[in-house]
Short mmCIF file of C-alpha atoms in Angstrom, two decimals:
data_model
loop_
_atom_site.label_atom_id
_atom_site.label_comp_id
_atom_site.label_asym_id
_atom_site.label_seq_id
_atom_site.Cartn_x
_atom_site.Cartn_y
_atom_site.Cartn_z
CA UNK A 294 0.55 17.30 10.25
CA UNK A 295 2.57 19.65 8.84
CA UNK A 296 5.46 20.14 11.85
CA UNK A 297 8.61 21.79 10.48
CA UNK A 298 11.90 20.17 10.70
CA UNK A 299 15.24 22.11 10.84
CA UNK A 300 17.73 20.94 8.58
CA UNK A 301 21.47 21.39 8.04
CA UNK A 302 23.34 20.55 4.68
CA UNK A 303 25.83 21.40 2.46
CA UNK A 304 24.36 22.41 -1.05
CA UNK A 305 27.68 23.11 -3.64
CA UNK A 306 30.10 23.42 -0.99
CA UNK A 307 27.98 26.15 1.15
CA UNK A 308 25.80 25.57 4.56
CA UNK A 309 22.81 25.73 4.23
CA UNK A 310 19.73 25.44 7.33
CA UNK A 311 16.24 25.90 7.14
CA UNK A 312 13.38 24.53 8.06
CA UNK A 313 11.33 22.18 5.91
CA UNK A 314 8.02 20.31 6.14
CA UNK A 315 8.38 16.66 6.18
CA UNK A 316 6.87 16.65 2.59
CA UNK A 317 8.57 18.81 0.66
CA UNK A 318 11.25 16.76 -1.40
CA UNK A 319 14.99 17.10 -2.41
CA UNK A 320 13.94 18.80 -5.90
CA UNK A 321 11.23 20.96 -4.84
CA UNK A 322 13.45 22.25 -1.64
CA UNK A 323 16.37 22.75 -4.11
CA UNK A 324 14.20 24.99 -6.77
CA UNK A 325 12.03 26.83 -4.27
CA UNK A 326 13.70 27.27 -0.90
CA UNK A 327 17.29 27.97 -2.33
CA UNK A 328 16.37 29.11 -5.87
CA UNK A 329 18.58 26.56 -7.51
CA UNK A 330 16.30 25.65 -10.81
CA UNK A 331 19.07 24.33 -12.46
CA UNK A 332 17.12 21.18 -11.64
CA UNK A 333 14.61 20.26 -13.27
CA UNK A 334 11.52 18.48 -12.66
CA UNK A 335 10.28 16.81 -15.35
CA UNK A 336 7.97 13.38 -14.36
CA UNK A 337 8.15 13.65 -10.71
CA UNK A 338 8.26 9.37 -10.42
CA UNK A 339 11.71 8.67 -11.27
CA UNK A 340 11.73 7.96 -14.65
CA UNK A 341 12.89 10.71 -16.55
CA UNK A 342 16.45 11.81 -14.36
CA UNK A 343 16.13 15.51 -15.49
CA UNK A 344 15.61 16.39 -11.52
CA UNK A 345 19.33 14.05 -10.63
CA UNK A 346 21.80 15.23 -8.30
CA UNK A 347 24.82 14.07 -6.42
CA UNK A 348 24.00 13.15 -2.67
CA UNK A 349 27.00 12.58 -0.91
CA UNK A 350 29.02 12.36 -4.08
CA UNK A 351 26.02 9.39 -5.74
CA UNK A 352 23.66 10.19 -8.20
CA UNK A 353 20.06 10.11 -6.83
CA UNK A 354 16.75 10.94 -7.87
CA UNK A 355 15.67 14.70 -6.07
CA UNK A 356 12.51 13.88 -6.49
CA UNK A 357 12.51 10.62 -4.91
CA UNK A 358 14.26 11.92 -1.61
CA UNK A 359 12.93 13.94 1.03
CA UNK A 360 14.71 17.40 2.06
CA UNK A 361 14.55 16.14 5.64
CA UNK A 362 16.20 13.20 4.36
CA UNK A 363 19.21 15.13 3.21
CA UNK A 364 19.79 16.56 6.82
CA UNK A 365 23.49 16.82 7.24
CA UNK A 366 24.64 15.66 3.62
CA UNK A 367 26.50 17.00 0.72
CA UNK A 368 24.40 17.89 -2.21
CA UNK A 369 25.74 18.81 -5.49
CA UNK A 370 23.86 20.27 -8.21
CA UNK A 371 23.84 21.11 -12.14
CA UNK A 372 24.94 25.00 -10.77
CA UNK A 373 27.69 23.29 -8.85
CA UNK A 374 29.61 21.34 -11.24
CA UNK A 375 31.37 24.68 -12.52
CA UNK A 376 34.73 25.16 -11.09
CA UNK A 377 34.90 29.40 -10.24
CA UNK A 378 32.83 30.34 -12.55
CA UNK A 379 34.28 28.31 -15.28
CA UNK A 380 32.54 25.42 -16.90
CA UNK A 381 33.72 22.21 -15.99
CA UNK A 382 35.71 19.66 -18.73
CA UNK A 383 32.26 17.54 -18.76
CA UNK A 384 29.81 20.46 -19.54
CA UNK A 385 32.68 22.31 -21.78
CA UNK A 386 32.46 19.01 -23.76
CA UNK A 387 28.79 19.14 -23.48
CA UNK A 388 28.92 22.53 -25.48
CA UNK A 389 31.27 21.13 -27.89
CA UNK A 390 29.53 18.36 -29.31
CA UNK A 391 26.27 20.17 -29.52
CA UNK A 392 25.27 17.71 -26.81
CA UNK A 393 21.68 19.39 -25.57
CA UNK A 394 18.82 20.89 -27.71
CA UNK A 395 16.22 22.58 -25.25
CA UNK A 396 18.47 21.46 -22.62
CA UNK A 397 15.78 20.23 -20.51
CA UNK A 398 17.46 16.88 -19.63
CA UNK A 399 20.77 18.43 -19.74
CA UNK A 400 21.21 19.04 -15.33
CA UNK A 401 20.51 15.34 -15.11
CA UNK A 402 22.77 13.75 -17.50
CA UNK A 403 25.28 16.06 -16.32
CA UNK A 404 25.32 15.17 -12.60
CA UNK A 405 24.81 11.49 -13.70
CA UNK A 406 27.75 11.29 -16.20
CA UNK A 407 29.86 13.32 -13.94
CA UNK A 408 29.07 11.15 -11.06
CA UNK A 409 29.50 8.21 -13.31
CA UNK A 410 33.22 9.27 -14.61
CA UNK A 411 34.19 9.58 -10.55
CA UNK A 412 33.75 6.08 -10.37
CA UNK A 413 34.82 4.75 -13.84
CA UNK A 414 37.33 7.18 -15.56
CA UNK A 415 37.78 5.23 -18.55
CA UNK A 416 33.94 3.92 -19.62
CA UNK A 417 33.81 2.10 -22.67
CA UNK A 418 30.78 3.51 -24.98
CA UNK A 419 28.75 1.41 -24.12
CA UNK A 420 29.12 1.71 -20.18
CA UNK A 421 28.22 5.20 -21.40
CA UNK A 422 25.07 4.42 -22.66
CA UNK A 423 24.46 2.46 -19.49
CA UNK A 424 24.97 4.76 -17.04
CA UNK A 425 23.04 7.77 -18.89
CA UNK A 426 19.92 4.92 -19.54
CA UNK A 427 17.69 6.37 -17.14
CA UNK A 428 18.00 10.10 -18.14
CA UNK A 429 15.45 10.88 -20.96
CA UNK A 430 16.09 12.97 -23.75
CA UNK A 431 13.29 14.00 -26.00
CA UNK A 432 15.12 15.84 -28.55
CA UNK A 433 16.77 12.85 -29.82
CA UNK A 434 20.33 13.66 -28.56
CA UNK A 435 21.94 10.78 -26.88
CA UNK A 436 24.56 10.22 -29.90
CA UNK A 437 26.07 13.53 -28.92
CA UNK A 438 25.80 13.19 -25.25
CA UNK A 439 27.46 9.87 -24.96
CA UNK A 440 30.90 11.56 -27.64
CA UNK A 441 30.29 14.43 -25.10
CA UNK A 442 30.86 12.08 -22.03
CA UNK A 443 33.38 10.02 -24.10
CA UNK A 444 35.50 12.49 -25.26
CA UNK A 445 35.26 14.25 -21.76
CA UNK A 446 36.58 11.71 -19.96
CA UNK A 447 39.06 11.76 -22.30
CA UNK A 448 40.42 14.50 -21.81
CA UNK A 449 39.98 13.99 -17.79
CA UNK A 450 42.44 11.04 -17.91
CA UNK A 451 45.35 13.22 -20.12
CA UNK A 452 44.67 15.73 -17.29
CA UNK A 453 45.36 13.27 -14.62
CA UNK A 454 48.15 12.05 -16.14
CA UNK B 183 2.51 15.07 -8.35
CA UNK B 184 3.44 16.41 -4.92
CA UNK B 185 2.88 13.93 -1.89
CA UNK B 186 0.50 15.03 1.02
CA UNK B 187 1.44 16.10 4.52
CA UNK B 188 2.20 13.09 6.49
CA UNK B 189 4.03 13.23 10.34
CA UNK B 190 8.11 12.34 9.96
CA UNK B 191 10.55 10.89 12.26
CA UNK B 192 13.39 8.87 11.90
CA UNK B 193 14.39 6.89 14.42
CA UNK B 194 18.03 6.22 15.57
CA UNK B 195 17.60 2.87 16.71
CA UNK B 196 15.71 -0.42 15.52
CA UNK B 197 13.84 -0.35 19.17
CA UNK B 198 12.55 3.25 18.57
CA UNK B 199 11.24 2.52 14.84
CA UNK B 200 9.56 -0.36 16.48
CA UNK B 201 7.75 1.54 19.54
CA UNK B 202 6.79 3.90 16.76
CA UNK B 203 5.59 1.22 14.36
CA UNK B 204 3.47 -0.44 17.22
CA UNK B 205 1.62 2.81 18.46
CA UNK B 206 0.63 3.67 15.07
CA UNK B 207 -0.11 0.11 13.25
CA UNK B 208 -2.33 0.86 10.17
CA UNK B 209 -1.56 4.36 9.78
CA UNK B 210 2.05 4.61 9.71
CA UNK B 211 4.76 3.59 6.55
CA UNK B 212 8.13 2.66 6.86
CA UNK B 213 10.81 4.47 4.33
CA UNK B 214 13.36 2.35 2.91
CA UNK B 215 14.69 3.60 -0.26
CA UNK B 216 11.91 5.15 -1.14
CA UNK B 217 12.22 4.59 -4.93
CA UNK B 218 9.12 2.86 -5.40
CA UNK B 219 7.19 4.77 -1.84
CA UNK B 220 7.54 8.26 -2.83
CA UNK B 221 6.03 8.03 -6.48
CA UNK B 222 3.37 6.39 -4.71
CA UNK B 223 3.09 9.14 -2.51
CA UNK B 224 3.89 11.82 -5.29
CA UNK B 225 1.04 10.38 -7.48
CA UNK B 226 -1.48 10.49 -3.70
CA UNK B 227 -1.81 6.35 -4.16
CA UNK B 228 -0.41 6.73 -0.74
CA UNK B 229 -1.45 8.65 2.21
CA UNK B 230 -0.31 7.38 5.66
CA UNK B 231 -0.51 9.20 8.85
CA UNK B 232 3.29 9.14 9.77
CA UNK B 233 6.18 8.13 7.65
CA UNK B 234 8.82 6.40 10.08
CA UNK B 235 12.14 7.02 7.79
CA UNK B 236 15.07 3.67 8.29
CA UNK B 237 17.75 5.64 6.55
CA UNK B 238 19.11 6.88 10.10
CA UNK B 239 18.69 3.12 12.02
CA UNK B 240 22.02 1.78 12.49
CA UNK B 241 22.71 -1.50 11.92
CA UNK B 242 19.87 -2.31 9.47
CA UNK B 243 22.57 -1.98 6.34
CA UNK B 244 25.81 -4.42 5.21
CA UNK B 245 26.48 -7.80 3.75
CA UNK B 246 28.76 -10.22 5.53
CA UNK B 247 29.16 -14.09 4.99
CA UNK B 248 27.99 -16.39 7.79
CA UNK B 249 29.44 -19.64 9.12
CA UNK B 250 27.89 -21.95 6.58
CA UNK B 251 29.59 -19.59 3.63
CA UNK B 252 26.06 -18.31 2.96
CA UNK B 253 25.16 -14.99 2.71
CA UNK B 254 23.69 -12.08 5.57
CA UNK B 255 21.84 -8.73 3.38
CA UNK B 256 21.03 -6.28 5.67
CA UNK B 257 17.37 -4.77 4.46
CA UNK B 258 18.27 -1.24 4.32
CA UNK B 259 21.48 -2.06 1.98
CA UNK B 260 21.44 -0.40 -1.10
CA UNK B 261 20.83 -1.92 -4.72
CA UNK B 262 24.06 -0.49 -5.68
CA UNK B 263 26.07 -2.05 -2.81
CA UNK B 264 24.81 -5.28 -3.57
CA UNK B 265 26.07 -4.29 -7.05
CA UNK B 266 29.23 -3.74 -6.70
CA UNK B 267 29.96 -6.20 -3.83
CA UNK B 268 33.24 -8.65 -4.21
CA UNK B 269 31.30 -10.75 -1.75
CA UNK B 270 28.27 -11.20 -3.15
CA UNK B 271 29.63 -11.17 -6.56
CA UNK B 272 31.92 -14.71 -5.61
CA UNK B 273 28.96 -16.33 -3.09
CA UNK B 274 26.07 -15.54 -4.93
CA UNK B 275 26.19 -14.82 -8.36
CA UNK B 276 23.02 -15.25 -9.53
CA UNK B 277 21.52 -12.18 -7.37
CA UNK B 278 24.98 -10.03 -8.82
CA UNK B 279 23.99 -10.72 -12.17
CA UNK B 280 20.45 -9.71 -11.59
CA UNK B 281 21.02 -6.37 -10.21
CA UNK B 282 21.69 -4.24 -13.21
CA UNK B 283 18.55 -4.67 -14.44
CA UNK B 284 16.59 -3.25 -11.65
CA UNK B 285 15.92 0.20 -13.27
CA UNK B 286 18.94 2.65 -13.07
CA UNK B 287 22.45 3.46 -11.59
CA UNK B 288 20.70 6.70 -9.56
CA UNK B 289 17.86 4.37 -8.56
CA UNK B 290 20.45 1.54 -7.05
CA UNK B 291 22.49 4.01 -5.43
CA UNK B 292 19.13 4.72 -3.10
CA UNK B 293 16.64 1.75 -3.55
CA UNK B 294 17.22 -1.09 -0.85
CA UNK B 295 17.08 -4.93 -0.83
CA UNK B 296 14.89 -4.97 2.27
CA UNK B 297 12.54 -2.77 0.58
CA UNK B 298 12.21 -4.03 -2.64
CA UNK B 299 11.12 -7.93 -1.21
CA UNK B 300 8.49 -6.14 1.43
CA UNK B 301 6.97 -3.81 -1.55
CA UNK B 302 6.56 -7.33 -3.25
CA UNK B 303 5.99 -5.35 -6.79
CA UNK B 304 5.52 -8.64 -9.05
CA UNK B 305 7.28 -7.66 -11.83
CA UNK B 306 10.37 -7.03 -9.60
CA UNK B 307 13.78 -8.98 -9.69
CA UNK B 308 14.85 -9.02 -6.21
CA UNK B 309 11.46 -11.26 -4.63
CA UNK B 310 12.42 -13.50 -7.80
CA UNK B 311 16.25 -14.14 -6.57
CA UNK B 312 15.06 -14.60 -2.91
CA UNK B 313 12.39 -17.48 -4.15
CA UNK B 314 14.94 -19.00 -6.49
CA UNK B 315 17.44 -18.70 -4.11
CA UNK B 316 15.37 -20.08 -1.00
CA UNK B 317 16.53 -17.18 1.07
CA UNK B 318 15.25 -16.61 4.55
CA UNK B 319 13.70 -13.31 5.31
CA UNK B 320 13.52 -11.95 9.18
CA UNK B 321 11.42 -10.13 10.45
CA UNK B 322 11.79 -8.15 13.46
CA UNK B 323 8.97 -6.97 15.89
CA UNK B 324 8.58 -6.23 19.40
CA UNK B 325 8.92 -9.20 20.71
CA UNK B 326 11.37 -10.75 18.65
CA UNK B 327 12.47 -12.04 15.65
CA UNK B 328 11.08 -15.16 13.37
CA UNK B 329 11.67 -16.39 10.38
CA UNK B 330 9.97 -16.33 6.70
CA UNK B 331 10.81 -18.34 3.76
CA UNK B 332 10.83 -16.34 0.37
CA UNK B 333 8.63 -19.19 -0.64
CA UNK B 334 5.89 -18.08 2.36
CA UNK B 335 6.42 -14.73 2.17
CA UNK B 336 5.14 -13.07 -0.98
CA UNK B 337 1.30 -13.54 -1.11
CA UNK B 338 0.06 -11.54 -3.69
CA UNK B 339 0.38 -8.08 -5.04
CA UNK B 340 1.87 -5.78 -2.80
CA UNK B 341 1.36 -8.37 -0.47
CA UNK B 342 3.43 -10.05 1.82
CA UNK B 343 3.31 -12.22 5.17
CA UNK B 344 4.90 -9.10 6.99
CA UNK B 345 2.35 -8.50 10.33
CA UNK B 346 1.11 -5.16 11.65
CA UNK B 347 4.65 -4.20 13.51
CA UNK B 348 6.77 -5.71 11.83
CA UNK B 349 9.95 -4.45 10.06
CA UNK B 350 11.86 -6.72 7.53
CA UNK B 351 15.26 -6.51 9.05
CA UNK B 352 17.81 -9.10 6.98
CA UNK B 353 18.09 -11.23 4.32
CA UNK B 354 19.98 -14.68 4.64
CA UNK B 355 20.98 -16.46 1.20
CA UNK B 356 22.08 -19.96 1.87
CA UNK B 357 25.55 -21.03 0.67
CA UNK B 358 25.69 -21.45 -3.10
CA UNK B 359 27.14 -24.75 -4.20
CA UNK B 360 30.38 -25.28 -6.14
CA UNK B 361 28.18 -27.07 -8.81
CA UNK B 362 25.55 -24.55 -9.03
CA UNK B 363 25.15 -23.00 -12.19
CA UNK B 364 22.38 -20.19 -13.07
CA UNK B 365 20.63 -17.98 -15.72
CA UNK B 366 18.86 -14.61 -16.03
CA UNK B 367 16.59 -12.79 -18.20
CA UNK B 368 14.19 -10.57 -18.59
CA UNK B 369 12.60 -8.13 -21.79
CA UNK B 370 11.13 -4.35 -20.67
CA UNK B 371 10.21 -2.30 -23.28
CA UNK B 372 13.15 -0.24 -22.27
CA UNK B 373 16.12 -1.00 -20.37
CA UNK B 374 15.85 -0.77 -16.41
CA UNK B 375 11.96 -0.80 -16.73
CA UNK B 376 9.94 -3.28 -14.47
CA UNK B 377 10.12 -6.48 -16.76
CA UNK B 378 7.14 -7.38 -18.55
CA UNK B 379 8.07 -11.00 -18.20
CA UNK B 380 11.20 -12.37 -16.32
CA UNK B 381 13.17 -15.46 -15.15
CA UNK B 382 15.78 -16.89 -12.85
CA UNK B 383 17.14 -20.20 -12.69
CA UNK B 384 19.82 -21.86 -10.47
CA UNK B 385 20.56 -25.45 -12.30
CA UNK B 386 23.06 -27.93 -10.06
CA UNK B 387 24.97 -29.75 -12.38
CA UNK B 388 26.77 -33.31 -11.15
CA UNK B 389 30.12 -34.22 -12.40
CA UNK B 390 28.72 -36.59 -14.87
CA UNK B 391 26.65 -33.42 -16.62
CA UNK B 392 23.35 -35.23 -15.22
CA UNK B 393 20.90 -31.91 -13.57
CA UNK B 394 20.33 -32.50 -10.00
CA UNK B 395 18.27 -29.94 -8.36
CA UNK B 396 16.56 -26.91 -10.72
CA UNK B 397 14.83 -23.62 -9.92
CA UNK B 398 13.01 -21.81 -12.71
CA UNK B 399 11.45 -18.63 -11.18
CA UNK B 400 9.40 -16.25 -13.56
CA UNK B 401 8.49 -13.33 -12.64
CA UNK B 402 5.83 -10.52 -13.80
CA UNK B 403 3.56 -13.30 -15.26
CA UNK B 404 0.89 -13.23 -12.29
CA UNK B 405 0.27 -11.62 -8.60
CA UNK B 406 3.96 -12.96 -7.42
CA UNK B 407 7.07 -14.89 -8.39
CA UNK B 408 6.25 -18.17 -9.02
CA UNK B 409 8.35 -21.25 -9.24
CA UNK B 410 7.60 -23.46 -12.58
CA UNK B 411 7.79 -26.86 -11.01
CA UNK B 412 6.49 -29.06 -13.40
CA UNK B 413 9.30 -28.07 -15.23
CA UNK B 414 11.82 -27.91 -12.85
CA UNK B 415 11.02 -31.99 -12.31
CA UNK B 416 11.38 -32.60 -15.96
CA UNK B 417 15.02 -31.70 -15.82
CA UNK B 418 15.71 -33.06 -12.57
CA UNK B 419 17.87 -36.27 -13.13
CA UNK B 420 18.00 -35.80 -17.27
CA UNK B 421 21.24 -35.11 -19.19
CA UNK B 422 19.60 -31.81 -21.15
CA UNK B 423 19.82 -31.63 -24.11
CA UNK B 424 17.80 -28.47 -26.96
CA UNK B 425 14.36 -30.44 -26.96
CA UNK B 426 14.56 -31.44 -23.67
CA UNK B 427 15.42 -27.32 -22.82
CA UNK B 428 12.14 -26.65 -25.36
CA UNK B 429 10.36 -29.18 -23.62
CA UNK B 430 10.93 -27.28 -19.93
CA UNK B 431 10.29 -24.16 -21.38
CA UNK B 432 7.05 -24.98 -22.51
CA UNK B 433 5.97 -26.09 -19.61
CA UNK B 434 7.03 -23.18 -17.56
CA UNK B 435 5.34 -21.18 -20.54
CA UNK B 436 1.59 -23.94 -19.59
CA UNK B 437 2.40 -23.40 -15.90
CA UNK B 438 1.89 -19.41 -15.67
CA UNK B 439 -1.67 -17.79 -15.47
CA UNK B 440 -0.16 -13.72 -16.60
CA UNK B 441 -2.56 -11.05 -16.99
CA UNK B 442 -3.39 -8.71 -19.68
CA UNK B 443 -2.69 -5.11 -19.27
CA UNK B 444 -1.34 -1.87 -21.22
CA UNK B 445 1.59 -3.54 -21.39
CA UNK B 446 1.35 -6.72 -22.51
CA UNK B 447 -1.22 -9.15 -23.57
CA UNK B 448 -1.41 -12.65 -21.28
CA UNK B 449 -0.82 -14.67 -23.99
CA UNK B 450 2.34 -12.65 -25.40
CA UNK B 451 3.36 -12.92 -21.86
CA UNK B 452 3.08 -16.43 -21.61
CA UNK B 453 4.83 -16.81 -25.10
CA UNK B 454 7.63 -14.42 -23.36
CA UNK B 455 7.79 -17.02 -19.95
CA UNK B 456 8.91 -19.95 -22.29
CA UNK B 457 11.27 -18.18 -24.71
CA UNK B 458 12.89 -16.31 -21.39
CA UNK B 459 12.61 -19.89 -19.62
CA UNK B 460 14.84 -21.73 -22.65
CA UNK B 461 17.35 -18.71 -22.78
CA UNK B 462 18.07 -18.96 -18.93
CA UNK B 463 18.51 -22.58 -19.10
CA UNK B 464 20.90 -22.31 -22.28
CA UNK B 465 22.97 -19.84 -20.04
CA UNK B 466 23.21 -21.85 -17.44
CA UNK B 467 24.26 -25.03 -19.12
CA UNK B 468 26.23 -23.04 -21.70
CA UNK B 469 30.25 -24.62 -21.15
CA UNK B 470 31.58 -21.25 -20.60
CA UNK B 471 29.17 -20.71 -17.67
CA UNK B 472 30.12 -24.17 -16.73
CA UNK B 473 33.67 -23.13 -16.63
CA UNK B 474 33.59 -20.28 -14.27
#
């Protein structure tokens, strides 16, 4: 029952192999095999997005995915969205509007919205609020977080241009 | 909140998932998306021998058109394809408009079409579009493949016509007709929850504005979809007009038989079935719809 399988990904641009029973998910393999608890675990069914990360450049649940699943992907987490050390235009925002309390929820929104801005550079507010709808915050800061995003992407598209 | 040990393999062919389905039977799960599977698995409501994992089956994911300008899903096609498909977006729009509301962006990017209908959750929107849409689901096993209409094929909750070694392979919408017109709501506490109460319709419309054939599907008001004929027939034929919407709705509203649960009571659910009934048909029949 509990056979090993050897897996091969990339995990924020390094390889990565070990072996993994069949069980152990995305999240848990993440936090405990290569110490990346950056991600954060919060209901373990889906429904809160604190544990998100980018799989193969889409934001997916790490809790709802299987390490042996991720066998020869691209994962990127919270800890990878930093370019050199530096924070990234999206979490540099994040800091600037006072967008996180506890900061719990914070990993998730950020791979989602970051994900999210990939595919739609220029969201209107409320594609905002759309796209961040299944990432919970319980310290009542989604009014920041969505300026945060807003004003990110902002600043993205005068980059770009 | 952590599943238990369970044997893994994913296949790399259809053939091989289906040798392994067959020597298992009862104690072996097939993986799809997973997005409904592994909470079920994280909360123990799930504990099968061997998971057999379709991610890595070729073949089993895409969306093309066929000959009749209908519509071929493969099962293991994401959600989020289906989303943000030109093709399914032109030849069938009421399953693009209902997409968005099954639960979130990271949720559609892994949760399949294939494995949505064989879950057969009630409250879901995708075995609601298949019924209202009369699409044909196939089912492959090892000694071929046959046929199930949406309309045979959920049976109850978490229950579908599926047998013992079988895998649900594609989906096949049939063409959607110039004159079709269609509506969709549904009310969740929050958005991207499973609906408490929802509804589909599909209304075609003659050139003369008289209703030719309607579909009202609701959804998450008993143990599956379930079409609301009675009121279907009352606006077959009719030129519509508000009482004769009200009139439809409240049938749909009679028709229903919801339960009670922490969610909702039966009889707010029932109340929600014909207010979510009248809205769909006002969309549908709205001239701007008409117009597209």
């Amino acid at each position: 029952m509990s056979a090993r399988h050897r897996i091969v990904l990339t995990v924020n641009g390094q390889r990565v192999e070990r072996d993994v029973e069949a069980r152990m998910t995305l999240a848990d393999f993440l936090r405990e095999s290569l110490d990346l608890t950056g991600t954060h675990l919060g209901c373990e069914h889906g429904a809160c997005g604190a544990c998100t990360v980018q799989l193969d450049g889409n934001s997916v649940r790490s809790c709802l995915i299987f390490a042996v699943q991720a066998d020869g992907a691209r994962v990127t987490t919270v800890e990878g969205l930093a370019v050199k050390g530096t924070l990234s235009v999206l979490q540099r925002s994040f800091q600037q509007h006072h967008a996180l309390q506890c900061g719990f929820c914070t990993p998730g929104m950020l791979t989602t919205a970051q994900a999210m801005l990939a595919e739609n550079p220029d969201p209107s507010a409320e594609e905002v609020r759309r796209a961040i709808s299944g990432n919970l915050c319980r310290c009542t800061g989604y009014l920041p977080v969505v300026a945060a995003i807003l004003d990110a992407a902002a600043q993205l598209r005068s980059e770009a241009a | 909140m952590k599943p238990p040990a369970f044997d893994y393999a994913a296949p790399g062919s259809l053939d091989e998932a289906l040798a392994l389905l067959a020597a298992k039977r009862d104690g072996a799960k097939l993986l799809a998306g997973g997005q409904s599977f592994v909470p079920a698995l994280n909360f123990r409501l799930a504990r099968p021998e061997l998971i057999i994992d379709l991610n890595r089956v070729p073949g089993l994911a895409g969306i093309r058109r066929d000959g009749d300008g209908g519509l071929l899903i493969g099962a293991m096609t994401r959600a989020r394809a289906i989303e943000r498909s030109e093709v399914v977006a032109r030849s069938n729009p009421l399953l693009h408009s209902a997409i968005p509301w099954i639960a979130h962006v990271p949720i559609r990017n892994r949760g399949t079409i294939g494995g949505s209908l064989a879950h057969a959750d009630p409250a879901a929107e995708l075995p609601a579009i298949a019924l209202a849409c009369d699409a044909i689901l196939v089912a492959t096993g090892i000694l071929g493949k046959r046929d199930i209409a949406a309309r045979d094929f959920f049976l109850g909750v978490f229950t579908t016509a599926l047998r013992a070694g079988e895998i649900l392979t594609e989906i096949r919408f049939p063409a959607w007709p110039p004159n079709r017109r269609h509506g969709f709501a549904e009310f969740a506490r929050r958005h991207g929850d499973f609906a408490i109460v929802g509804v589909a319709a599909t209304i075609d419309v003659a050139a003369d504005g008289a209703v030719g054939d309607a579909r009202i599907v609701v959804f998450g008001a008993g143990d599956t979809p379930r079409r609301a004929r009675e009121a279907e027939a009352a606006l077959a034929g009719s030129h519509p007009d508000t009482g004769a919407l009200q009139r439809a709705a409240a049938l749909a509203a009679n028709h229903v038989d919801p339960p009670s649960d922490h969610h909702a009571s039966a009889e707010y659910r029932r109340e929600l079935a014909g207010t979510l009934t009248r809205r769909v048909l006002e969309q549908a029949l709205a001239p701007r719809a008409r117009a597209a």
